[in-house]
Short mmCIF file of C-alpha atoms in Angstrom, two decimals:
data_model
loop_
_atom_site.label_atom_id
_atom_site.label_comp_id
_atom_site.label_asym_id
_atom_site.label_seq_id
_atom_site.Cartn_x
_atom_site.Cartn_y
_atom_site.Cartn_z
CA MET J 1 9.31 -16.38 -24.82
CA SER J 2 10.28 -15.96 -21.15
CA THR J 3 8.35 -13.43 -19.07
CA GLN J 4 10.98 -13.41 -16.33
CA ARG J 5 11.27 -10.11 -14.49
CA PRO J 6 14.60 -8.30 -14.70
CA LEU J 7 16.52 -8.28 -11.43
CA ASP J 8 16.13 -4.52 -11.11
CA GLN J 9 12.35 -4.93 -11.10
CA VAL J 10 12.29 -7.34 -8.17
CA ARG J 11 10.63 -6.03 -5.01
CA TRP J 12 13.65 -6.16 -2.70
CA VAL J 13 12.90 -6.09 1.04
CA ALA J 14 15.36 -5.20 3.81
CA ASN J 15 15.19 -7.31 6.97
CA LEU J 16 15.58 -4.83 9.81
CA HIS J 17 16.69 -7.34 12.41
CA THR J 18 19.73 -8.49 10.46
CA MET J 19 20.54 -5.30 8.52
CA PHE J 20 21.13 -1.69 9.57
CA GLY J 21 22.35 -2.77 12.99
CA GLU J 22 24.20 0.54 13.21
CA PHE J 23 20.86 2.10 14.17
CA PRO J 24 18.33 1.48 16.97
CA LEU J 25 15.56 -0.87 15.87
CA MET J 26 12.92 1.81 15.34
CA GLU J 27 15.32 4.03 13.37
CA ARG J 28 16.06 1.31 10.85
CA PRO J 29 13.02 1.92 8.61
CA ALA J 30 14.33 5.43 7.89
CA ALA J 31 17.84 4.07 7.32
CA ALA J 32 16.50 1.49 4.89
CA ARG J 33 14.53 4.14 3.00
CA ALA J 34 17.64 6.31 2.76
CA ALA J 35 19.47 3.32 1.27
CA GLY J 36 16.84 2.98 -1.45
CA PHE J 37 14.44 0.38 -0.02
CA ARG J 38 10.70 0.86 -0.18
CA GLU J 39 9.85 -2.36 1.65
CA VAL J 40 11.07 -3.75 4.96
CA GLU J 41 10.39 -6.66 7.30
CA TYR J 42 10.87 -7.32 11.01
CA TRP J 43 11.09 -10.34 13.24
CA TRP J 44 8.77 -9.94 16.25
CA PRO J 45 9.82 -6.38 17.17
CA PHE J 46 8.77 -6.33 20.81
CA ASP J 47 11.68 -7.83 22.79
CA GLY J 48 10.12 -11.25 23.22
CA GLN J 49 6.91 -9.91 24.73
CA PRO J 50 3.69 -11.48 23.43
CA ARG J 51 1.68 -8.48 24.67
CA PRO J 52 3.50 -5.25 23.79
CA SER J 53 2.34 -1.99 25.26
CA HIS J 54 0.24 0.51 23.36
CA GLU J 55 3.32 2.77 23.20
CA GLN J 56 5.45 0.03 21.64
CA ILE J 57 2.86 -0.62 18.96
CA GLU J 58 2.50 3.08 18.22
CA ASP J 59 6.28 3.47 18.00
CA LEU J 60 6.42 0.75 15.36
CA VAL J 61 3.56 2.21 13.34
CA ALA J 62 5.09 5.69 13.55
CA ALA J 63 8.54 4.47 12.47
CA ILE J 64 7.16 2.69 9.39
CA THR J 65 4.81 5.53 8.47
CA ALA J 66 7.38 8.30 8.89
CA ALA J 67 9.93 6.44 6.78
CA GLU J 68 7.38 5.97 3.99
CA VAL J 69 8.18 2.29 3.63
CA ARG J 70 5.91 -0.74 3.53
CA LEU J 71 6.11 -3.34 6.30
CA THR J 72 5.85 -6.26 3.92
CA ALA J 73 6.37 -9.07 6.43
CA MET J 74 6.71 -9.62 10.16
CA ASN J 75 7.35 -12.61 12.38
CA LEU J 76 4.79 -13.55 14.97
CA TYR J 77 5.81 -14.04 18.59
CA ALA J 78 8.59 -16.63 18.82
CA GLY J 79 9.47 -16.69 22.52
CA ASN J 80 12.77 -15.40 23.85
CA MET J 81 14.98 -15.45 20.76
CA ALA J 82 18.02 -14.21 22.71
CA ASN J 83 17.77 -17.27 24.95
CA GLY J 84 17.50 -19.67 22.02
CA ASP J 85 13.75 -19.90 21.46
CA ARG J 86 12.71 -20.30 17.83
CA GLY J 87 8.95 -20.29 18.07
CA VAL J 88 6.31 -21.40 20.55
CA ILE J 89 3.42 -22.78 18.50
CA SER J 90 4.44 -26.39 19.19
CA HIS J 91 4.66 -25.69 22.93
CA PRO J 92 1.21 -26.41 24.42
CA ASP J 93 1.74 -24.18 27.46
CA ALA J 94 2.37 -21.12 25.23
CA ALA J 95 -0.98 -21.21 23.39
CA GLU J 96 -2.46 -18.19 25.18
CA ASP J 97 0.64 -16.04 24.67
CA PHE J 98 0.68 -16.91 20.99
CA ARG J 99 -2.99 -16.13 20.45
CA ASP J 100 -2.60 -12.77 22.13
CA SER J 101 0.34 -11.99 19.85
CA VAL J 102 -1.75 -12.88 16.79
CA ALA J 103 -4.32 -10.26 17.76
CA VAL J 104 -1.55 -7.66 18.05
CA ALA J 105 -0.02 -8.64 14.70
CA MET J 106 -3.31 -8.53 12.82
CA THR J 107 -4.06 -5.08 14.22
CA ILE J 108 -0.68 -3.91 12.96
CA GLY J 109 -1.26 -5.62 9.63
CA ALA J 110 -4.62 -3.92 9.20
CA ARG J 111 -3.07 -0.53 9.92
CA LEU J 112 0.11 -0.86 7.85
CA GLY J 113 -0.95 -3.17 5.03
CA THR J 114 1.29 -6.01 6.18
CA ARG J 115 0.12 -9.21 4.51
CA LEU J 116 2.80 -11.79 5.38
CA PHE J 117 3.33 -13.16 8.89
CA ASN J 118 6.04 -15.74 9.52
CA VAL J 119 5.35 -18.24 12.33
CA PRO J 120 8.47 -19.95 13.77
CA TYR J 121 7.52 -23.52 14.74
CA GLY J 122 9.42 -24.10 17.96
CA ARG J 123 12.25 -26.35 19.09
CA ARG J 124 11.35 -29.78 20.42
CA LEU J 125 10.47 -30.04 24.10
CA PRO J 126 12.17 -33.08 25.62
CA ASP J 127 9.41 -33.78 28.14
CA VAL J 128 6.37 -33.50 25.82
CA ALA J 129 5.37 -36.12 23.25
CA GLU J 130 6.14 -35.05 19.68
CA GLU J 131 2.57 -35.86 18.65
CA ALA J 132 1.27 -33.42 21.27
CA GLN J 133 3.68 -30.74 20.09
CA ASP J 134 2.64 -31.19 16.45
CA ALA J 135 -1.02 -31.10 17.40
CA ALA J 136 -0.49 -27.85 19.30
CA ALA J 137 1.35 -26.39 16.28
CA THR J 138 -1.45 -27.35 13.90
CA LYS J 139 -4.03 -25.75 16.16
CA ALA J 140 -1.98 -22.55 16.59
CA LEU J 141 -1.20 -22.23 12.89
CA THR J 142 -4.83 -22.77 11.98
CA TYR J 143 -5.87 -20.06 14.43
CA ALA J 144 -3.28 -17.63 13.01
CA ALA J 145 -4.07 -18.47 9.39
CA LEU J 146 -7.81 -17.92 9.87
CA ALA J 147 -7.11 -14.61 11.64
CA ALA J 148 -4.82 -13.59 8.79
CA ALA J 149 -7.49 -14.43 6.23
CA GLU J 150 -9.75 -11.82 7.82
CA ILE J 151 -7.37 -9.05 6.69
CA GLY J 152 -6.34 -10.72 3.43
CA ALA J 153 -3.00 -11.85 4.86
CA THR J 154 -1.09 -15.14 4.85
CA VAL J 155 0.89 -16.91 7.56
CA LEU J 156 4.18 -18.55 6.62
CA VAL J 157 6.03 -21.71 7.60
CA GLU J 158 9.83 -21.48 7.36
CA PRO J 159 12.51 -24.19 7.61
CA LEU J 160 15.40 -23.09 9.85
CA SER J 161 19.02 -24.09 10.31
CA GLY J 162 21.27 -24.02 13.35
CA PHE J 163 19.13 -26.09 15.71
CA PRO J 164 19.06 -29.90 15.31
CA ASP J 165 16.01 -30.02 17.60
CA TYR J 166 14.01 -27.72 15.31
CA PRO J 167 11.75 -30.17 13.41
CA VAL J 168 11.10 -28.08 10.27
CA ARG J 169 14.49 -28.07 8.53
CA THR J 170 13.64 -28.93 4.91
CA SER J 171 11.18 -27.77 2.28
CA ARG J 172 9.37 -31.09 2.40
CA ALA J 173 8.97 -30.89 6.17
CA ALA J 174 7.46 -27.40 5.83
CA LEU J 175 5.05 -28.55 3.11
CA LYS J 176 3.83 -31.37 5.36
CA VAL J 177 3.01 -28.80 8.04
CA ILE J 178 1.19 -26.61 5.50
CA ASP J 179 -0.79 -29.57 4.14
CA ARG J 180 -1.72 -30.58 7.70
CA VAL J 181 -3.16 -27.13 8.40
CA ARG J 182 -4.98 -26.98 5.07
CA ALA J 183 -6.54 -30.37 5.77
CA HIS J 184 -7.58 -29.18 9.22
CA SER J 185 -9.11 -25.97 7.88
CA PRO J 186 -9.44 -25.44 4.10
CA GLY J 187 -10.04 -21.71 4.62
CA ALA J 188 -6.70 -21.13 6.30
CA ASN J 189 -4.33 -18.74 4.51
CA ILE J 190 -0.92 -20.43 4.80
CA GLY J 191 2.15 -20.70 2.56
CA LEU J 192 5.88 -21.36 2.45
CA LEU J 193 8.62 -18.94 3.39
CA MET J 194 11.60 -20.33 1.45
CA ASP J 195 14.78 -19.09 3.09
CA GLN J 196 17.55 -20.03 0.67
CA TYR J 197 20.26 -19.55 3.33
CA HIS J 198 18.70 -21.84 5.94
CA LEU J 199 17.89 -24.58 3.44
CA ALA J 200 21.32 -24.51 1.81
CA THR J 201 22.98 -24.54 5.24
CA ASN J 202 20.98 -27.69 6.03
CA GLY J 203 22.33 -29.33 2.88
CA GLU J 204 19.30 -28.81 0.64
CA ASP J 205 19.68 -28.21 -3.09
CA VAL J 206 17.54 -25.08 -3.15
CA ARG J 207 17.42 -24.86 -6.92
CA ALA J 208 16.20 -28.46 -7.14
CA ASP J 209 13.57 -27.72 -4.46
CA LEU J 210 11.98 -25.24 -6.86
CA GLU J 211 10.70 -28.23 -8.82
CA PHE J 212 8.05 -28.86 -6.18
CA VAL J 213 7.73 -25.83 -3.87
CA VAL J 214 6.61 -23.12 -6.29
CA PRO J 215 2.85 -23.74 -5.81
CA TYR J 216 3.32 -23.18 -2.06
CA LEU J 217 5.58 -20.12 -2.22
CA SER J 218 4.46 -16.94 -0.50
CA HIS J 219 7.79 -15.29 0.41
CA ILE J 220 11.54 -15.63 -0.16
CA GLN J 221 14.58 -14.70 1.94
CA VAL J 222 18.21 -14.86 0.83
CA ALA J 223 21.75 -14.60 2.18
CA ASP J 224 25.05 -16.05 1.04
CA VAL J 225 26.40 -19.43 2.15
CA PRO J 226 28.40 -20.00 4.23
CA GLY J 227 28.43 -17.13 6.68
CA ARG J 228 25.02 -15.53 6.10
CA GLY J 229 26.64 -12.47 4.56
CA ALA J 230 25.47 -10.29 1.70
CA PRO J 231 24.83 -12.07 -1.60
CA GLY J 232 28.13 -12.09 -3.45
CA SER J 233 30.23 -12.40 -0.28
CA ALA J 234 30.58 -16.21 -0.39
CA ASP J 235 29.87 -19.20 -2.65
CA GLY J 236 26.11 -19.67 -2.40
CA ASP J 237 25.25 -18.45 -5.93
CA VAL J 238 22.31 -16.48 -4.64
CA ARG J 239 21.89 -14.80 -7.99
CA GLY J 240 21.53 -18.16 -9.74
CA PHE J 241 18.86 -19.21 -7.26
CA VAL J 242 16.93 -15.95 -7.74
CA GLU J 243 17.15 -16.19 -11.53
CA ASP J 244 15.80 -19.75 -11.42
CA LEU J 245 13.02 -18.58 -9.11
CA LEU J 246 12.01 -15.77 -11.45
CA GLU J 247 12.19 -18.07 -14.47
CA ARG J 248 9.55 -20.23 -12.79
CA GLY J 249 7.20 -17.26 -12.53
CA TYR J 250 7.63 -16.16 -8.92
CA ASP J 251 6.33 -12.59 -8.70
CA GLY J 252 6.48 -11.89 -4.96
CA ALA J 253 8.99 -9.98 -2.90
CA ILE J 254 12.51 -11.20 -2.07
CA ALA J 255 13.92 -10.24 1.32
CA LEU J 256 17.57 -9.68 2.09
CA GLU J 257 18.00 -11.36 5.47
CA TYR J 258 21.76 -11.29 5.72
CA VAL J 259 24.17 -10.17 8.43
CA PRO J 260 26.63 -7.53 7.17
CA ALA J 261 30.26 -8.35 7.90
CA GLY J 262 31.00 -4.63 8.23
CA SER J 263 28.78 -1.66 7.59
CA THR J 264 25.40 -2.20 5.99
CA GLU J 265 26.32 0.42 3.39
CA ASP J 266 29.37 -1.57 2.24
CA SER J 267 27.41 -4.82 2.22
CA LEU J 268 24.78 -3.30 -0.06
CA VAL J 269 27.51 -2.56 -2.60
CA THR J 270 28.52 -6.24 -2.52
CA TRP J 271 24.93 -7.35 -3.07
CA ARG J 272 24.25 -4.86 -5.83
CA GLU J 273 27.47 -5.73 -7.65
CA SER J 274 26.70 -9.45 -7.50
CA PHE J 275 23.25 -8.83 -9.02
CA GLY J 276 24.34 -6.22 -11.54
CA LEU J 277 22.24 -3.55 -9.87
CA LEU J 278 24.81 -0.74 -9.73
#
């Protein structure tokens, strides 16, 4: 007999960088709670600064606490996202900035109970040998994963789409990175963030990938394909992917990391209808 969880018992998480854009960033936890979410996630919420001020950190903690939501996951420092950066761990010259950001993130995690920290890898640098970039990434990930272990947290490796020079674009590529870190330091807490949208956009068969990624899974993000809209807005069969995931025993949270085409409120109706949650 299947022990699959019903869809209405999934721990759904709202990504506050892609959703609730009608509100300032620190007002979005309250907006998410008003929309029925009890868990949220952020990208690095400090405007590309590896060393946020005390006031910025306190503003984040206050926003999450006042809204009575859980900050389930957060990205670590990824450089200047607005200028096209998608991580810095493979950039040797950014090692100090990244380590300082890890200290900030683990302090926040200890205070708010955040136990998942996504670590964007970094786009390839044309003037640095790939071997040197991968060595820097392994060292940085190991450092972050050991720091995370001290608070019972896990760091995540995520394949991304949209940038041909981003080296981690498939599930298999991400698992190689994870295995490299585990071989370097068996005590490192590290797992896979499987973003169904990014993988499908890169041409992966995400349902087939479940055959081999489940033992590595620590977190899931979803959006429809193409367009990155709410599940049910396009042809990505997000519900089918989630049902397969649950059938295989996944019991973690699933984050909605989609970009609403109109209001977030209307997009939530589309998602809930597509999953039979109304």
